[in-house]
PDB file of C-alpha atoms in Angstrom:
ATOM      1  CA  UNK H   1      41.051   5.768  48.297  1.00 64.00           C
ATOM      2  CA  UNK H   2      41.343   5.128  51.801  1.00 84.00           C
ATOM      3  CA  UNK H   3      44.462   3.290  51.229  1.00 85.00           C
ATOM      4  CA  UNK H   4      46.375   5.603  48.895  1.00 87.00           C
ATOM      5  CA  UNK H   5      46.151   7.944  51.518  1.00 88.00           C
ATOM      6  CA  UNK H   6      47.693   5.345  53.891  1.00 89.00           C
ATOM      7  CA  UNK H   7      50.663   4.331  51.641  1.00 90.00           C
ATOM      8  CA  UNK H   8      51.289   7.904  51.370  1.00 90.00           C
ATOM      9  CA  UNK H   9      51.098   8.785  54.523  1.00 91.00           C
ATOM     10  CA  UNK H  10      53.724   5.576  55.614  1.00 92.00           C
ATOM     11  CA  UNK H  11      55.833   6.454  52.664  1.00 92.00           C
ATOM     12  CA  UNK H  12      56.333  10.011  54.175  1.00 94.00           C
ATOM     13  CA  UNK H  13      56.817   8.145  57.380  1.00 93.00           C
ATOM     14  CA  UNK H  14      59.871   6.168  55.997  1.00 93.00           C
ATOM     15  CA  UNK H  15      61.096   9.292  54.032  1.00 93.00           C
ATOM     16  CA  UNK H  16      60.957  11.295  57.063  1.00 94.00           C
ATOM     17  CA  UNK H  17      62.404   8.103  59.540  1.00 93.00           C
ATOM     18  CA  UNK H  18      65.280   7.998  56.627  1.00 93.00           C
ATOM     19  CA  UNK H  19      66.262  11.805  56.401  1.00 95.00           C
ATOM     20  CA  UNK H  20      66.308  11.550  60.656  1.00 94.00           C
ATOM     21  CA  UNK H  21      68.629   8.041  60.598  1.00 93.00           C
ATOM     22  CA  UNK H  22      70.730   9.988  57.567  1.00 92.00           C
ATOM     23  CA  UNK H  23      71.618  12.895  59.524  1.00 94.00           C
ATOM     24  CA  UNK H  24      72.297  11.312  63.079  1.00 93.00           C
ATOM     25  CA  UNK H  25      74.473   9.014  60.326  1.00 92.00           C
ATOM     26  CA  UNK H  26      76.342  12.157  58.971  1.00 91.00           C
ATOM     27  CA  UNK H  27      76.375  13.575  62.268  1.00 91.00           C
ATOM     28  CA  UNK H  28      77.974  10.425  63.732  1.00 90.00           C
ATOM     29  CA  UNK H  29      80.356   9.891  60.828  1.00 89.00           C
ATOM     30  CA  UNK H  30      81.617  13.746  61.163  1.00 89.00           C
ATOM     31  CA  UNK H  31      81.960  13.292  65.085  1.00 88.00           C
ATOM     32  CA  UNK H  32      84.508  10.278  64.506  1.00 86.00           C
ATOM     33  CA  UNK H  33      86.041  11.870  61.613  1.00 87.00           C
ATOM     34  CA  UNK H  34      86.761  15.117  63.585  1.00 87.00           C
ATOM     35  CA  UNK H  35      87.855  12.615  66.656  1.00 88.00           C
ATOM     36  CA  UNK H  36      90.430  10.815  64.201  1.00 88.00           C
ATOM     37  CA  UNK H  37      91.503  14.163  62.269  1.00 87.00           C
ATOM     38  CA  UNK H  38      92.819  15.727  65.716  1.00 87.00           C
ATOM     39  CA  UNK H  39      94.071  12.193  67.046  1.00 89.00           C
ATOM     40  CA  UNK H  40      95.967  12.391  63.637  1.00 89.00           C
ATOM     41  CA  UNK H  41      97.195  15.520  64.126  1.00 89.00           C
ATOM     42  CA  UNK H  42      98.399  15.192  67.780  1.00 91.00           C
ATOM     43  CA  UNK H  43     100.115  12.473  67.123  1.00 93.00           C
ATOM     44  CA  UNK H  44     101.902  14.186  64.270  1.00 92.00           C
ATOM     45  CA  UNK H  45     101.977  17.490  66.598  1.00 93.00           C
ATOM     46  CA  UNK H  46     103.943  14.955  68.791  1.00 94.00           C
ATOM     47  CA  UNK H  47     106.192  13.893  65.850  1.00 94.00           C
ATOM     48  CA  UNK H  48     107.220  17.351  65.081  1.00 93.00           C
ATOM     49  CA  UNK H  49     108.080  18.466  68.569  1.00 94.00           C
ATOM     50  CA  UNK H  50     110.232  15.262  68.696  1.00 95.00           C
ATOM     51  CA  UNK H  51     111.856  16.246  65.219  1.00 95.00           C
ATOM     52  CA  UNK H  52     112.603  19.711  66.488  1.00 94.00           C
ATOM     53  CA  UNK H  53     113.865  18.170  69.357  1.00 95.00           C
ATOM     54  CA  UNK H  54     116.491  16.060  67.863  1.00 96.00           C
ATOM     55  CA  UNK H  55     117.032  18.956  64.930  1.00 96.00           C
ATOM     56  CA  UNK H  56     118.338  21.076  68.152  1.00 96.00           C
ATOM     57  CA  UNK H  57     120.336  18.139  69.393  1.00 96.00           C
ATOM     58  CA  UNK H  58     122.381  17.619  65.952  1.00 96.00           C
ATOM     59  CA  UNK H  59     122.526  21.237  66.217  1.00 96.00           C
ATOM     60  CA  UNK H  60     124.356  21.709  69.085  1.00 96.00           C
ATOM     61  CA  UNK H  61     126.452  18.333  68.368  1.00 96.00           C
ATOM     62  CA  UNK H  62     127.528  20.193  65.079  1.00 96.00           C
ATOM     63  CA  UNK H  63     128.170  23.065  66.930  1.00 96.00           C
ATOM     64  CA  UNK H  64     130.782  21.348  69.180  1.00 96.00           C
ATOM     65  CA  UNK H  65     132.040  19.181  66.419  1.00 96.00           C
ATOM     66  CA  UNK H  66     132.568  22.677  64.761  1.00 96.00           C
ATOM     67  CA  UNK H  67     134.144  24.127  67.800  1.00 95.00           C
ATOM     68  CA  UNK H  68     136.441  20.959  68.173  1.00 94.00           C
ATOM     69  CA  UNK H  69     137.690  21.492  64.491  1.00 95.00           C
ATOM     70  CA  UNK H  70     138.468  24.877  65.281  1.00 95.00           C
ATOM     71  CA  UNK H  71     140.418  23.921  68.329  1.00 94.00           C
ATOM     72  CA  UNK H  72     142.596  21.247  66.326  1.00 95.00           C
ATOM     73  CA  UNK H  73     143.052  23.194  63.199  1.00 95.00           C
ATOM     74  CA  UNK H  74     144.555  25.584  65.830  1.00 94.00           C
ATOM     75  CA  UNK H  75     146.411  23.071  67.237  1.00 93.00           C
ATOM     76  CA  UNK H  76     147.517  22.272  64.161  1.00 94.00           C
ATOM     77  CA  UNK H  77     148.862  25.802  63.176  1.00 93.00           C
ATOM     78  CA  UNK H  78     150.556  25.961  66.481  1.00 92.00           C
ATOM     79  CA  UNK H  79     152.641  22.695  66.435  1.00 91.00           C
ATOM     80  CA  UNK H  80     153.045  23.673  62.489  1.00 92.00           C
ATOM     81  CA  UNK H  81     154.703  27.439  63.456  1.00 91.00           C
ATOM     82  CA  UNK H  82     156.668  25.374  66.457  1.00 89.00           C
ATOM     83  CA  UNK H  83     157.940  23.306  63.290  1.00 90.00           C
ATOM     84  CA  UNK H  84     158.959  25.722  61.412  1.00 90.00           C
ATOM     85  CA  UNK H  85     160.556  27.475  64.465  1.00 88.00           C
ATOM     86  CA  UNK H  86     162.862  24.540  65.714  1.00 89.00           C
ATOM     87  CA  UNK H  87     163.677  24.229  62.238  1.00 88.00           C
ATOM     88  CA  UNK H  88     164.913  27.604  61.529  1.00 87.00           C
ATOM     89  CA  UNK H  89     166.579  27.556  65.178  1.00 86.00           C
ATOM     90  CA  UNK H  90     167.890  24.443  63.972  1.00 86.00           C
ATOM     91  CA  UNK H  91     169.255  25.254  61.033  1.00 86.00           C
ATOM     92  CA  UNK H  92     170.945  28.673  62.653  1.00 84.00           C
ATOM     93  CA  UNK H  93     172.524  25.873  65.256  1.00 83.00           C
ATOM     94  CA  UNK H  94     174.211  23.756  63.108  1.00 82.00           C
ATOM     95  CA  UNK H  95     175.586  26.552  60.803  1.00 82.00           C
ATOM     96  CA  UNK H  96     176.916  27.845  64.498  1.00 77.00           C
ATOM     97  CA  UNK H  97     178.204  25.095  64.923  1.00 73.00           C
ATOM     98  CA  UNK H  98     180.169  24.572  61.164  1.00 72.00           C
ATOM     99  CA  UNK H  99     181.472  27.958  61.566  1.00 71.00           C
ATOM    100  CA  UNK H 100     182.676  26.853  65.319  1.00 62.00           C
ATOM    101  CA  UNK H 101     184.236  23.950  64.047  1.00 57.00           C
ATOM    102  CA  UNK H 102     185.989  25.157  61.299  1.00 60.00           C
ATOM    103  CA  UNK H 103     187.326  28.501  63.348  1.00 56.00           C
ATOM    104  CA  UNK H 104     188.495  25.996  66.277  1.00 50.00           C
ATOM    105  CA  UNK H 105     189.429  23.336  63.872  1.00 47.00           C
ATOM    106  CA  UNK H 106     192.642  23.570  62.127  1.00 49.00           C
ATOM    107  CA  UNK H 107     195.019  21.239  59.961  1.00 49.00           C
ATOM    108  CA  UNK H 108     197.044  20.693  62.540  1.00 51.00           C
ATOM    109  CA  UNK H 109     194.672  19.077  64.800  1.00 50.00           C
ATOM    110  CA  UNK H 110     192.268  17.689  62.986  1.00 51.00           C
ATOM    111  CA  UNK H 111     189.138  16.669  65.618  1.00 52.00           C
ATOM    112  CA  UNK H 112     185.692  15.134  64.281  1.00 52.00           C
ATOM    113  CA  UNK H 113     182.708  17.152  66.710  1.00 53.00           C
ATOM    114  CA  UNK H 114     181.515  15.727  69.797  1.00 57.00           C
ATOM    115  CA  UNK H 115     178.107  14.176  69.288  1.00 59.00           C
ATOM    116  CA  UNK H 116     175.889  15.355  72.282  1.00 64.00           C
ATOM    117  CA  UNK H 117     173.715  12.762  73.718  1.00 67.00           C
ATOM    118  CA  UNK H 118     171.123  14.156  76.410  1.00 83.00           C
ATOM    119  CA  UNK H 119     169.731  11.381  78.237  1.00 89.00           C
ATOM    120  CA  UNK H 120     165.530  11.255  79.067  1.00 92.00           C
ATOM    121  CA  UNK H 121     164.741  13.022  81.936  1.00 92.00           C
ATOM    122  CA  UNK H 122     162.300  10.467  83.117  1.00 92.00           C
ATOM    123  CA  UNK H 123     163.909   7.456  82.821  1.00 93.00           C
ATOM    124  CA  UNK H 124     167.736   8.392  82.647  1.00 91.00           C
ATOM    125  CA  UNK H 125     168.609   5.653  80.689  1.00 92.00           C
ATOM    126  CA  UNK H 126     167.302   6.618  77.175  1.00 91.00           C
ATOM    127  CA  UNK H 127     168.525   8.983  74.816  1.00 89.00           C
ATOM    128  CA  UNK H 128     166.141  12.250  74.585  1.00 91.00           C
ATOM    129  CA  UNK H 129     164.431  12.506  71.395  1.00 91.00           C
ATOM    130  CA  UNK H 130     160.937  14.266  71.828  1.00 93.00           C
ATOM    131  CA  UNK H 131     160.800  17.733  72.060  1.00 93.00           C
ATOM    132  CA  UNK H 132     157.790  19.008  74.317  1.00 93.00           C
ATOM    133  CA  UNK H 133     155.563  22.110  72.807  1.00 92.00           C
ATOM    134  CA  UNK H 134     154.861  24.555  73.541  1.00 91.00           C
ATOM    135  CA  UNK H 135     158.156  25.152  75.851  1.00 92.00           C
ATOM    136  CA  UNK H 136     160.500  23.191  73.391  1.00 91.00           C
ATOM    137  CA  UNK H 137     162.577  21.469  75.685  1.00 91.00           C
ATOM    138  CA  UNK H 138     164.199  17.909  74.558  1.00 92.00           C
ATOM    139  CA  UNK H 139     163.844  16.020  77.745  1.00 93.00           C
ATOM    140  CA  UNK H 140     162.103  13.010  76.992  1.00 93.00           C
ATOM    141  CA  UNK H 141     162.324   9.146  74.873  1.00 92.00           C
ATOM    142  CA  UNK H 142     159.876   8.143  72.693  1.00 92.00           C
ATOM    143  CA  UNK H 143     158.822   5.690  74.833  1.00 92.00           C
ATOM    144  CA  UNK H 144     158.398   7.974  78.282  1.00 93.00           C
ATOM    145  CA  UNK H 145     156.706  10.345  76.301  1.00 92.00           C
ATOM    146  CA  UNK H 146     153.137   9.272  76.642  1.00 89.00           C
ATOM    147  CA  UNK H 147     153.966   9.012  80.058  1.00 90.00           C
ATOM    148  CA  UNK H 148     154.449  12.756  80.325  1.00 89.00           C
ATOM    149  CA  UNK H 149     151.462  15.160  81.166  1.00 92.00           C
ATOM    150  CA  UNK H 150     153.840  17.961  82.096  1.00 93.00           C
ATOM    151  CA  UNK H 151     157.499  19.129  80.849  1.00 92.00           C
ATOM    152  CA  UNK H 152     159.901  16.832  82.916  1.00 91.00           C
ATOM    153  CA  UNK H 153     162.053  20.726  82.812  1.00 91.00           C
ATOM    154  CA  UNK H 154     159.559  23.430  83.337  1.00 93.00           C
ATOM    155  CA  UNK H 155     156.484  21.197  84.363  1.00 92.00           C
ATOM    156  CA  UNK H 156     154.654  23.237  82.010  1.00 92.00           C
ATOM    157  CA  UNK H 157     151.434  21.527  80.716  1.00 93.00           C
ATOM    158  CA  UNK H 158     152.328  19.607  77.594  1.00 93.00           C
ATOM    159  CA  UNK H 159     150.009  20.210  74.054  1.00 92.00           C
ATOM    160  CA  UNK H 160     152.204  17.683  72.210  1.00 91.00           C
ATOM    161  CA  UNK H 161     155.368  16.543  71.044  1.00 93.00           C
ATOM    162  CA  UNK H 162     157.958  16.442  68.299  1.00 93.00           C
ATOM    163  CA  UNK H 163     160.066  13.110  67.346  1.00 92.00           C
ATOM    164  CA  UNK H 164     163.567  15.086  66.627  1.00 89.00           C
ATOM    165  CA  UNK H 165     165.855  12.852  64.411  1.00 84.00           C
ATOM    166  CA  UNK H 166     169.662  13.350  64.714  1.00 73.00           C
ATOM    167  CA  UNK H 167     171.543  12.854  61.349  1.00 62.00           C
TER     168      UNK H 167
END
């Protein structure tokens, strides 16, 4: 009997020696667990802070795209209401001028109008065929425009410019 008390006694050793190595196991396995769950989740703390980041980059970008729209589309409007202006002032110029011609014109001396040629006032040798906006003057080729920062008349600041075409 002597030795079923020994086998018992060793085979509450081993059960006891295996619960011990199981829990230092478990408690190892949870320490490296917990050690790759927050490595895992700084490094996808990291990933969000650089996604926020850029979110607020593209942000502001849009922001200035948006703002740069806005400027052209008033741009746009502008040059468009200049349009319509030089055209209306154009209009009321040559119907001046029809009524001019026909009051100074009679049968018995029958003259065709002067055509009026301004010449560019930056090169002098060109005819003038760009109007400058906003102050409207026609001072300017088509080739010395780009040239032109300011009004070659006023020396206003220049926004743009109109080809004018002379029928």
């Amino acid at each position: 009997m002597d030795v079923h008390v020994l086998v018992e006694k060793q085979r509450q050793e081993i059960d006891m020696l295996l619960r011990v190595q199981n829990e230092k196991f478990i408690s190892v396995l949870q320490r490296l667990s917990s050690q790759h769950i927050s490595s895992v989740l700084k490094k996808k703390n990291e990933e969000i802070t650089k996604a926020n980041t850029k979110m607020i980059e593209l942000q502001n970008h849009v922001w200035k795209l948006e703002t740069g729209n806005q400027l052209w589309q008033r741009t746009a409007r502008d040059a468009e209401a200049a349009v319509v202006a030089l055209k209306s002032a154009l209009e009321r110029v040559r119907k001046e001028s029809n009524e001019a011609s026909s009051e100074c014109c009679s049968s018995s001396n029958p003259r065709t109008p002067e055509k009026i040629v301004l010449s560019c006032r930056t090169c002098r040798s060109r005819d003038s065929c760009m109007l400058i906006l906003p102050c409207r003057h026609l001072c300017s080729c088509k080739t010395c425009d780009w040239m032109n920062q300011l009004c070659p008349v006023c020396n206003s600041v220049k926004n743009g410019s109109v080809e004018v075409l002379f029928q």
